[in-house]
XYZ file of N, CA, C and O in Angstrom:
780
model
N 0.856 -1.173 0.000
C 0.000 0.000 0.000
C 0.903 1.237 0.000
O 1.836 1.333 0.790
N 0.640 2.180 -0.903
C 1.469 3.378 -0.951
C 1.111 4.322 0.199
O 0.121 4.132 0.906
N 1.939 5.350 0.398
C 1.783 6.251 1.546
C 0.437 6.970 1.534
O -0.202 7.118 2.579
N -0.013 7.401 0.372
C -1.288 8.114 0.294
C -2.460 7.195 0.644
O -3.374 7.588 1.368
N -2.424 5.970 0.160
C -3.489 5.009 0.473
C -3.474 4.660 1.959
O -4.529 4.515 2.581
N -2.268 4.518 2.542
C -2.163 4.228 3.975
C -2.721 5.377 4.806
O -3.435 5.161 5.790
N -2.414 6.602 4.402
C -2.945 7.773 5.109
C -4.462 7.811 5.026
O -5.140 8.057 6.024
N -5.004 7.543 3.835
C -6.464 7.553 3.674
C -7.115 6.447 4.495
O -8.186 6.642 5.066
N -6.467 5.277 4.588
C -7.003 4.187 5.408
C -7.038 4.597 6.877
O -8.005 4.304 7.586
N -5.994 5.290 7.354
C -5.986 5.805 8.726
C -7.144 6.771 8.952
O -7.873 6.676 9.939
N -7.296 7.726 8.041
C -8.350 8.738 8.157
C -9.719 8.077 8.161
O -10.570 8.365 9.020
N -9.972 7.184 7.216
C -11.278 6.527 7.116
C -11.598 5.720 8.368
O -12.721 5.760 8.871
N -10.606 4.991 8.884
C -10.845 4.169 10.064
C -11.100 5.027 11.304
O -12.010 4.750 12.079
N -10.300 6.064 11.486
C -10.499 6.937 12.651
C -11.850 7.643 12.580
O -12.545 7.784 13.587
N -12.240 8.064 11.397
C -13.551 8.714 11.224
C -14.679 7.755 11.632
O -15.567 8.116 12.397
N -14.608 6.514 11.146
C -15.636 5.525 11.483
C -15.618 5.199 12.978
O -16.672 5.103 13.620
N -14.439 5.039 13.542
C -14.305 4.704 14.960
C -14.929 5.784 15.842
O -15.686 5.489 16.772
N -14.636 7.051 15.556
C -15.159 8.156 16.364
C -16.679 8.277 16.221
O -17.385 8.492 17.214
N -17.177 8.118 15.024
C -18.632 8.180 14.822
C -19.336 7.051 15.573
O -20.329 7.285 16.267
N -18.825 5.828 15.423
C -19.455 4.688 16.099
C -19.386 4.815 17.614
O -20.348 4.485 18.311
N -18.257 5.292 18.132
C -18.132 5.476 19.584
C -19.168 6.472 20.084
O -19.754 6.282 21.153
N -19.416 7.525 19.316
C -20.395 8.528 19.753
C -21.809 7.949 19.796
O -22.569 8.228 20.722
N -22.163 7.127 18.809
C -23.506 6.536 18.764
C -23.704 5.574 19.931
O -24.706 5.652 20.659
N -22.747 4.670 20.137
C -22.873 3.671 21.204
C -22.926 4.339 22.569
O -23.771 4.027 23.406
N -22.036 5.314 22.793
C -21.984 5.946 24.109
C -23.191 6.835 24.358
O -23.707 6.893 25.467
N -23.665 7.537 23.327
C -24.867 8.362 23.496
C -26.066 7.488 23.839
O -26.861 7.828 24.722
N -26.202 6.363 23.168
C -27.303 5.457 23.472
C -27.217 4.969 24.914
O -28.214 4.962 25.645
N -26.031 4.580 25.333
C -25.845 4.117 26.708
C -26.124 5.244 27.704
O -26.790 5.036 28.717
N -25.643 6.434 27.413
C -25.794 7.577 28.323
C -27.259 7.996 28.458
O -27.695 8.400 29.526
N -28.003 7.895 27.364
C -29.422 8.267 27.383
C -30.287 7.026 27.593
O -31.223 6.748 26.851
N -29.947 6.255 28.628
C -30.749 5.136 29.130
C -31.025 4.044 28.106
O -32.100 3.443 28.098
N -30.079 3.794 27.211
C -30.219 2.697 26.250
C -31.192 2.972 25.119
O -31.522 2.059 24.363
N -31.655 4.193 25.016
C -32.591 4.512 23.938
C -31.841 4.572 22.611
O -30.659 4.904 22.562
N -32.523 4.257 21.496
C -31.831 4.234 20.207
C -31.340 5.617 19.795
O -32.023 6.624 19.997
N -30.154 5.633 19.213
C -29.546 6.851 18.677
C -29.155 6.556 17.239
O -28.539 5.535 16.954
N -29.530 7.450 16.354
C -29.243 7.263 14.936
C -28.205 8.278 14.487
O -28.297 9.466 14.811
N -27.239 7.817 13.713
C -26.214 8.689 13.149
C -26.663 9.186 11.788
O -27.080 8.392 10.937
N -26.612 10.484 11.594
C -26.873 11.091 10.292
C -25.523 11.620 9.818
O -24.981 12.568 10.387
N -24.956 10.968 8.807
C -23.550 11.168 8.445
C -23.204 12.601 8.047
O -22.279 13.184 8.566
N -23.910 13.166 7.137
C -23.562 14.497 6.636
C -24.804 15.363 6.569
O -25.541 15.311 5.586
N -25.054 16.129 7.598
C -26.226 17.013 7.515
C -26.119 17.885 6.264
O -25.136 18.609 6.101
N -27.069 17.799 5.353
C -26.932 18.478 4.064
C -26.949 20.001 4.162
O -26.403 20.673 3.294
N -27.543 20.544 5.210
C -27.659 21.996 5.315
C -26.597 22.609 6.232
O -26.693 23.767 6.604
N -25.583 21.850 6.604
C -24.524 22.343 7.466
C -23.169 22.036 6.859
O -23.043 21.143 6.038
N -22.161 22.772 7.301
C -20.800 22.469 6.874
C -19.882 22.493 8.082
O -20.150 23.168 9.086
N -18.812 21.760 7.973
C -17.842 21.640 9.048
C -17.296 23.009 9.424
O -16.908 23.790 8.565
N -17.300 23.313 10.716
C -16.751 24.565 11.209
C -17.765 25.673 11.416
O -17.437 26.726 11.961
N -19.019 25.463 11.021
C -20.004 26.513 11.253
C -20.561 26.408 12.672
O -20.468 25.361 13.309
N -21.117 27.492 13.157
C -21.737 27.495 14.483
C -23.014 26.672 14.394
O -23.899 26.961 13.597
N -23.091 25.631 15.222
C -24.221 24.706 15.160
C -25.193 24.876 16.317
O -26.385 24.651 16.162
N -24.666 25.218 17.498
C -25.486 25.282 18.703
C -24.933 26.349 19.649
O -23.913 26.974 19.364
N -25.587 26.508 20.800
C -25.139 27.513 21.778
C -23.912 27.086 22.575
O -23.156 27.912 23.037
N -23.729 25.773 22.757
C -22.607 25.294 23.573
C -21.884 24.139 22.896
O -22.473 23.414 22.086
N -20.622 23.975 23.300
C -19.809 22.845 22.856
C -19.127 22.259 24.094
O -18.427 22.965 24.822
N -19.341 20.964 24.333
C -18.585 20.229 25.355
C -17.516 19.442 24.611
O -17.785 18.889 23.544
N -16.294 19.401 25.157
C -15.220 18.749 24.410
C -14.181 18.118 25.316
O -14.059 18.483 26.484
N -13.462 17.158 24.731
C -12.303 16.550 25.373
C -11.186 16.463 24.341
O -11.436 16.398 23.138
N -9.953 16.462 24.842
C -8.769 16.264 24.016
C -8.209 14.892 24.332
O -7.995 14.549 25.502
N -7.988 14.090 23.297
C -7.391 12.757 23.421
C -6.036 12.822 22.728
O -5.944 13.316 21.605
N -4.992 12.325 23.391
C -3.674 12.479 22.804
C -2.714 11.368 23.190
O -2.822 10.772 24.264
N -1.788 11.084 22.272
C -0.628 10.231 22.510
C 0.494 10.792 21.643
O 0.325 11.843 21.011
N 1.625 10.116 21.584
C 2.760 10.645 20.823
C 2.438 10.900 19.360
O 2.912 11.864 18.775
N 1.647 10.027 18.754
C 1.425 10.088 17.310
C 0.049 10.603 16.898
O -0.236 10.712 15.717
N -0.803 10.911 17.862
C -2.195 11.226 17.533
C -2.758 12.257 18.501
O -2.498 12.206 19.704
N -3.525 13.200 17.958
C -4.230 14.173 18.790
C -5.641 14.326 18.227
O -5.821 14.534 17.022
N -6.644 14.194 19.100
C -8.050 14.293 18.694
C -8.759 15.279 19.600
O -8.721 15.146 20.819
N -9.406 16.275 19.020
C -10.321 17.145 19.758
C -11.720 16.654 19.409
O -12.135 16.712 18.252
N -12.428 16.141 20.413
C -13.751 15.549 20.221
C -14.784 16.489 20.844
O -14.708 16.789 22.027
N -15.749 16.949 20.044
C -16.715 17.955 20.497
C -18.146 17.433 20.401
O -18.499 16.734 19.455
N -18.960 17.837 21.372
C -20.396 17.581 21.356
C -21.083 18.948 21.373
O -20.915 19.720 22.315
N -21.832 19.252 20.334
C -22.507 20.541 20.174
C -23.963 20.373 20.612
O -24.635 19.457 20.141
N -24.445 21.267 21.472
C -25.805 21.095 21.996
C -26.423 22.429 22.405
O -25.729 23.419 22.623
N -27.750 22.408 22.513
C -28.518 23.514 23.079
C -29.123 23.030 24.397
O -29.696 21.932 24.446
N -29.013 23.814 25.476
C -29.521 23.340 26.765
C -31.025 23.094 26.773
O -31.502 22.228 27.496
N -31.777 23.814 25.958
C -33.234 23.655 25.957
C -33.653 22.233 25.587
O -34.571 21.675 26.192
N -33.010 21.651 24.606
C -33.388 20.302 24.184
C -32.989 19.272 25.235
O -33.718 18.300 25.462
N -31.870 19.475 25.897
C -31.440 18.546 26.946
C -32.335 18.715 28.168
O -32.698 17.732 28.825
N -32.747 19.955 28.441
C -33.681 20.203 29.552
C -34.998 19.469 29.307
O -35.539 18.832 30.212
N -35.515 19.534 28.074
C -36.777 18.854 27.752
C -36.629 17.346 27.953
O -37.533 16.700 28.511
N -35.506 16.786 27.530
C -35.268 15.350 27.730
C -35.222 15.023 29.217
O -35.858 14.065 29.672
N -34.477 15.807 29.984
C -34.320 15.546 31.422
C -35.656 15.714 32.155
O -35.947 14.953 33.073
N -36.465 16.685 31.754
C -37.790 16.853 32.361
C -38.657 15.635 32.087
O -39.353 15.147 32.976
N -38.622 15.147 30.851
C -39.415 13.968 30.484
C -38.981 12.739 31.285
O -39.785 11.841 31.519
N -37.724 12.717 31.716
C -37.208 11.597 32.518
C -37.447 11.805 34.016
O -37.047 10.965 34.824
N -38.086 12.928 34.378
C -38.425 13.175 35.775
C -37.317 13.784 36.608
O -37.302 13.640 37.835
N -36.372 14.499 35.981
C -35.293 15.132 36.729
C -35.839 16.208 37.651
O -36.818 16.887 37.324
N -35.206 16.370 38.798
C -35.601 17.406 39.758
C -35.287 18.785 39.187
O -34.391 18.937 38.346
N -35.997 19.785 39.658
C -35.809 21.158 39.186
C -34.363 21.625 39.366
O -33.836 22.374 38.535
N -33.706 21.176 40.424
C -32.306 21.550 40.670
C -31.379 21.031 39.589
O -30.276 21.557 39.415
N -31.784 19.998 38.859
C -30.952 19.403 37.814
C -31.238 19.971 36.431
O -30.756 19.428 35.435
N -32.015 21.054 36.361
C -32.426 21.583 35.071
C -31.861 22.965 34.753
O -32.196 23.553 33.730
N -30.991 23.481 35.625
C -30.377 24.775 35.343
C -29.383 24.617 34.197
O -28.912 23.506 33.900
N -29.043 25.724 33.538
C -28.066 25.657 32.452
C -26.760 25.046 32.931
O -26.151 24.244 32.238
N -26.324 25.396 34.145
C -25.066 24.861 34.683
C -25.136 23.343 34.817
O -24.199 22.631 34.433
N -26.235 22.831 35.347
C -26.377 21.377 35.495
C -26.453 20.682 34.137
O -25.893 19.597 33.961
N -27.130 21.311 33.182
C -27.237 20.720 31.854
C -25.889 20.713 31.135
O -25.553 19.762 30.430
N -25.106 21.768 31.333
C -23.753 21.810 30.773
C -22.907 20.703 31.386
O -22.194 19.984 30.680
N -22.996 20.527 32.707
C -22.260 19.441 33.365
C -22.699 18.075 32.831
O -21.872 17.178 32.628
N -23.985 17.919 32.606
C -24.530 16.674 32.064
C -23.907 16.372 30.700
O -23.502 15.244 30.416
N -23.797 17.399 29.847
C -23.246 17.194 28.513
C -21.721 17.080 28.530
O -21.138 16.384 27.698
N -21.069 17.748 29.480
C -19.626 17.549 29.630
C -19.336 16.094 29.982
O -18.367 15.509 29.499
N -20.182 15.517 30.811
C -19.992 14.103 31.158
C -20.220 13.212 29.947
O -19.530 12.200 29.785
N -21.164 13.566 29.068
C -21.339 12.790 27.838
C -20.066 12.831 26.998
O -19.601 11.802 26.520
N -19.472 14.013 26.827
C -18.228 14.103 26.047
C -17.118 13.315 26.725
O -16.305 12.661 26.063
N -17.084 13.336 28.048
C -16.105 12.571 28.820
C -16.274 11.070 28.554
O -15.294 10.344 28.348
N -17.506 10.603 28.552
C -17.747 9.177 28.325
C -17.457 8.769 26.883
O -16.945 7.676 26.634
N -17.764 9.643 25.931
C -17.425 9.342 24.536
C -15.906 9.243 24.377
O -15.396 8.317 23.745
N -15.189 10.197 24.958
C -13.729 10.150 24.907
C -13.183 8.920 25.612
O -12.235 8.281 25.130
N -13.776 8.571 26.741
C -13.355 7.379 27.473
C -13.536 6.113 26.661
O -12.701 5.206 26.691
N -14.617 6.043 25.898
C -14.849 4.872 25.035
C -13.754 4.770 23.989
O -13.214 3.695 23.739
N -13.386 5.897 23.392
C -12.314 5.887 22.391
C -10.998 5.441 23.046
O -10.259 4.630 22.485
N -10.715 5.944 24.246
C -9.489 5.547 24.956
C -9.468 4.047 25.229
O -8.424 3.390 25.078
N -10.608 3.469 25.607
C -10.659 2.028 25.871
C -10.434 1.212 24.599
O -9.803 0.154 24.636
N -10.948 1.697 23.483
C -10.726 1.002 22.210
C -9.237 0.984 21.889
O -8.675 -0.055 21.532
N -8.592 2.134 22.017
C -7.153 2.192 21.739
C -6.373 1.347 22.744
O -5.410 0.675 22.378
N -6.790 1.363 23.999
C -6.110 0.578 25.030
C -6.162 -0.919 24.707
O -5.203 -1.641 24.961
N -7.266 -1.373 24.130
C -7.379 -2.786 23.741
C -6.358 -3.152 22.664
O -6.063 -4.322 22.460
N -5.802 -2.146 21.988
C -4.774 -2.347 20.961
C -3.402 -1.899 21.460
O -2.513 -1.587 20.663
N -3.251 -1.823 22.768
C -1.992 -1.453 23.422
C -1.490 -0.055 23.028
O -0.291 0.174 22.912
N -2.413 0.874 22.837
C -2.061 2.277 22.591
C -2.731 3.089 23.693
O -3.964 3.118 23.793
N -1.916 3.713 24.525
C -2.450 4.501 25.640
C -2.704 5.933 25.187
O -1.787 6.624 24.740
N -3.946 6.359 25.275
C -4.318 7.741 24.992
C -4.564 8.462 26.309
O -5.234 7.921 27.191
N -4.044 9.664 26.433
C -4.400 10.508 27.562
C -5.646 11.302 27.207
O -5.935 11.536 26.030
N -6.391 11.698 28.220
C -7.618 12.446 27.964
C -7.708 13.622 28.928
O -7.454 13.476 30.126
N -8.076 14.783 28.400
C -8.259 15.972 29.234
C -9.544 15.858 30.038
O -10.382 14.989 29.775
N -9.696 16.748 30.990
C -10.998 16.876 31.634
C -11.944 17.482 30.600
O -11.508 18.186 29.687
N -13.239 17.217 30.703
C -14.163 17.816 29.738
C -14.275 19.321 29.959
O -14.281 19.793 31.103
N -14.349 20.034 28.874
C -14.471 21.489 28.901
C -15.742 21.888 28.173
O -16.264 21.133 27.358
N -16.215 23.090 28.453
C -17.381 23.599 27.733
C -17.113 25.037 27.327
O -16.515 25.813 28.080
N -17.541 25.379 26.134
C -17.400 26.737 25.640
C -18.655 27.098 24.850
O -19.496 26.242 24.570
N -18.764 28.345 24.511
C -19.896 28.801 23.701
C -19.743 28.294 22.269
O -18.641 28.230 21.735
N -20.847 27.994 21.655
C -20.828 27.489 20.287
C -20.260 28.470 19.287
O -19.712 28.062 18.258
N -20.332 29.764 19.564
C -19.840 30.780 18.638
C -18.345 30.632 18.388
O -17.837 30.991 17.329
N -17.617 30.041 19.350
C -16.169 29.893 19.190
C -15.801 28.873 18.119
O -14.631 28.755 17.752
N -16.778 28.180 17.593
C -16.520 27.252 16.491
C -15.965 27.991 15.272
O -15.251 27.408 14.463
N -16.256 29.288 15.153
C -15.756 30.039 13.991
C -14.231 30.118 13.986
O -13.630 30.371 12.949
N -13.595 29.864 15.134
C -12.129 29.906 15.204
C -11.489 28.546 14.944
O -10.270 28.442 14.886
N -12.287 27.501 14.804
C -11.741 26.164 14.556
C -11.206 26.085 13.132
O -11.812 26.618 12.199
N -10.074 25.443 12.960
C -9.465 25.281 11.650
C -9.495 23.797 11.285
O -8.677 23.021 11.767
N -10.461 23.413 10.466
C -10.620 22.020 10.081
C -9.989 21.727 8.718
O -10.292 20.726 8.106
N -9.118 22.607 8.247
C -8.496 22.413 6.948
C -7.772 21.070 6.902
O -6.920 20.791 7.738
N -8.108 20.261 5.918
C -7.424 18.977 5.750
C -6.009 19.224 5.245
O -5.766 20.147 4.477
N -5.078 18.399 5.729
C -3.685 18.541 5.328
C -3.049 17.164 5.332
O -3.313 16.353 6.214
N -2.214 16.918 4.359
C -1.510 15.652 4.299
C -0.029 15.954 4.145
O 0.351 16.857 3.431
N 0.791 15.216 4.841
C 2.234 15.427 4.805
C 2.833 14.847 6.062
O 2.416 13.788 6.535
N 3.828 15.539 6.631
C 4.446 15.077 7.876
C 3.391 14.963 8.974
O 3.442 14.083 9.821
N 2.446 15.875 8.960
C 1.293 15.807 9.866
C 0.048 15.736 9.001
O -0.165 16.591 8.145
N -0.759 14.708 9.219
C -2.031 14.579 8.512
C -3.112 15.145 9.424
O -3.201 14.763 10.594
N -3.903 16.064 8.912
C -4.992 16.675 9.685
C -6.297 16.480 8.929
O -6.336 16.572 7.707
N -7.353 16.222 9.683
C -8.681 16.198 9.065
C -9.728 16.514 10.125
O -9.514 16.340 11.312
N -10.854 16.995 9.660
C -11.997 17.261 10.520
C -13.190 16.472 10.023
O -13.251 16.074 8.858
N -14.131 16.260 10.914
C -15.340 15.526 10.554
C -16.459 15.988 11.473
O -16.207 16.452 12.592
N -17.685 15.902 11.014
C -18.816 16.128 11.904
C -20.011 15.331 11.435
O -20.099 14.909 10.289
N -20.907 15.081 12.390
C -22.076 14.269 12.122
C -23.154 14.643 13.120
O -22.908 15.296 14.118
N -24.355 14.201 12.816
C -25.516 14.495 13.664
C -25.970 13.218 14.330
O -25.956 12.151 13.724
N -26.385 13.334 15.581
C -27.001 12.223 16.293
C -28.445 12.592 16.582
O -28.717 13.657 17.147
N -29.366 11.742 16.184
C -30.784 11.914 16.487
C -31.180 10.863 17.507
O -30.814 9.694 17.382
N -31.900 11.280 18.525
C -32.313 10.355 19.572
C -33.334 10.993 20.483
O -34.028 11.941 20.095
N -33.423 10.529 21.725
C -34.436 11.038 22.655
C -34.213 12.506 23.021
O -35.114 13.156 23.525
N -33.055 13.026 22.730
C -32.678 14.420 22.987
C -32.937 15.296 21.773
O -32.482 16.421 21.711
N -33.638 14.810 20.785
C -33.844 15.411 19.468
C -32.554 15.297 18.666
O -32.232 14.233 18.200
N -31.782 16.375 18.560
C -30.579 16.364 17.739
C -29.418 16.995 18.481
O -29.572 18.083 19.047
N -28.276 16.319 18.475
C -27.018 16.934 18.878
C -26.024 16.668 17.756
O -26.235 15.783 16.927
N -24.991 17.462 17.714
C -23.952 17.301 16.701
C -22.653 16.903 17.388
O -22.389 17.302 18.520
N -21.859 16.132 16.692
C -20.509 15.802 17.146
C -19.548 16.225 16.048
O -19.881 16.170 14.866
N -18.379 16.659 16.458
C -17.340 16.958 15.490
C -16.001 16.564 16.086
O -15.871 16.364 17.301
N -15.023 16.433 15.224
C -13.681 16.114 15.696
C -12.667 16.788 14.789
O -12.933 17.068 13.615
N -11.533 17.080 15.371
C -10.370 17.527 14.622
C -9.250 16.581 14.999
O -8.960 16.392 16.185
N -8.654 15.930 14.008
C -7.672 14.879 14.254
C -6.352 15.248 13.582
O -6.346 15.682 12.426
N -5.264 15.064 14.331
C -3.917 15.235 13.791
C -3.151 13.931 13.999
O -3.047 13.455 15.124
N -2.635 13.377 12.907
C -1.793 12.179 12.959
C -0.368 12.668 12.710
O -0.072 13.206 11.646
N 0.495 12.493 13.711
C 1.816 13.110 13.666
C 2.937 12.098 13.515
O 3.974 12.205 14.142
N 2.723 11.098 12.701
C 3.761 10.101 12.498
C 3.312 9.059 11.501
O 2.322 9.224 10.794
N 4.029 7.977 11.475
C 3.777 6.912 10.505
C 3.002 5.748 11.099
O 2.842 4.716 10.461
N 2.535 5.867 12.336
C 1.799 4.760 12.958
C 0.572 4.403 12.135
O -0.062 5.259 11.526
N 0.242 3.118 12.150
C -0.906 2.613 11.409
C -2.100 2.485 12.358
O -2.104 1.640 13.247
N -3.085 3.351 12.183
C -4.303 3.303 12.987
C -5.455 2.672 12.220
O -6.584 2.664 12.688
N -5.182 2.135 11.032
C -6.256 1.617 10.184
C -6.839 0.303 10.685
O -7.919 -0.092 10.259
N -6.145 -0.390 11.590
C -6.637 -1.681 12.093
C -7.266 -1.588 13.477
O -7.619 -2.609 14.052
N -7.391 -0.399 14.017
C -7.974 -0.250 15.344
C -9.486 -0.315 15.214
O -10.102 0.514 14.546
N -10.063 -1.319 15.819
C -11.505 -1.561 15.735
C -12.082 -1.658 17.137
O -11.385 -1.987 18.093
N -13.350 -1.445 17.239
C -14.024 -1.473 18.529
C -14.414 -2.876 18.969
O -14.912 -3.045 20.064
N -14.169 -3.879 18.161
C -14.647 -5.222 18.485
C -14.113 -5.734 19.813
O -14.814 -6.414 20.540
N -12.862 -5.419 20.149
C -12.280 -5.890 21.408
C -12.940 -5.239 22.618
O -12.941 -5.790 23.701
N -13.488 -4.052 22.427
C -14.020 -3.284 23.540
C -15.511 -3.497 23.730
O -16.048 -3.269 24.797
N -16.213 -3.976 22.697
C -17.670 -4.090 22.745
C -18.120 -5.027 23.856
O -19.135 -4.798 24.498
N -17.345 -6.050 24.142
C -17.729 -7.009 25.182
C -17.827 -6.356 26.546
O -18.542 -6.817 27.424
N -17.134 -5.224 26.737
C -17.142 -4.541 28.022
C -18.229 -3.474 28.116
O -18.280 -2.726 29.063
N -19.074 -3.387 27.102
C -20.088 -2.336 27.082
C -20.893 -2.350 28.383
O -21.306 -3.369 28.865
N -21.090 -1.168 28.922
C -21.853 -1.033 30.156
C -20.978 -1.000 31.393
O -21.421 -0.595 32.432
N -19.704 -1.404 31.262
C -18.813 -1.370 32.406
C -18.060 -0.044 32.417
O -17.687 0.474 31.388
N -17.846 0.508 33.585
C -17.085 1.739 33.733
C -15.875 1.475 34.597
O -15.977 0.780 35.618
N -14.733 1.991 34.188
C -13.519 1.869 34.991
C -13.249 3.200 35.656
O -13.235 4.241 35.004
N -13.052 3.187 36.954
C -12.702 4.393 37.692
C -11.244 4.290 38.103
O -10.829 3.311 38.720
N -10.467 5.284 37.733
C -9.043 5.272 38.056
C -8.752 6.187 39.232
O -9.378 7.137 39.456
């Protein structure tokens, strides 16, 4: 396989892995309810402001850096939480932001466990939240060379109506990430590791 094909295989596999991790973890986080992935929202483009808030985590190792974002509006999450019988104290914007930061944390944790099953240790930041308007400063320009960069985004439809996920990925070496699959980690679904 030539270098360009190997790079594309890495990009394609990482894109699929991140999308699948978001669907599985969102379903688990929202009480096992079905979550559907909508690959390319036709009326949106990567890097545009999608929602009022973004919860995110940074996943990193020597050869790879991933910024994983969950874009959301608190009103839709509040409606979901109310329907589930959440107490009034759990419905403030601050509590809803914390709720979504934990979702981004769990999505990132799922990705870390997948890589760990392949003997690649990823570090993960604490979840952060920022205003959605700051998306205008994100640079998702694809680049291939010594550092391969790409961005991706997708929509998740479920009991929360719609949330968006996006990622910015930098591959900073020759490591092969094209064979990293979630199959080794699926058997552990539902288990949480506390360190």
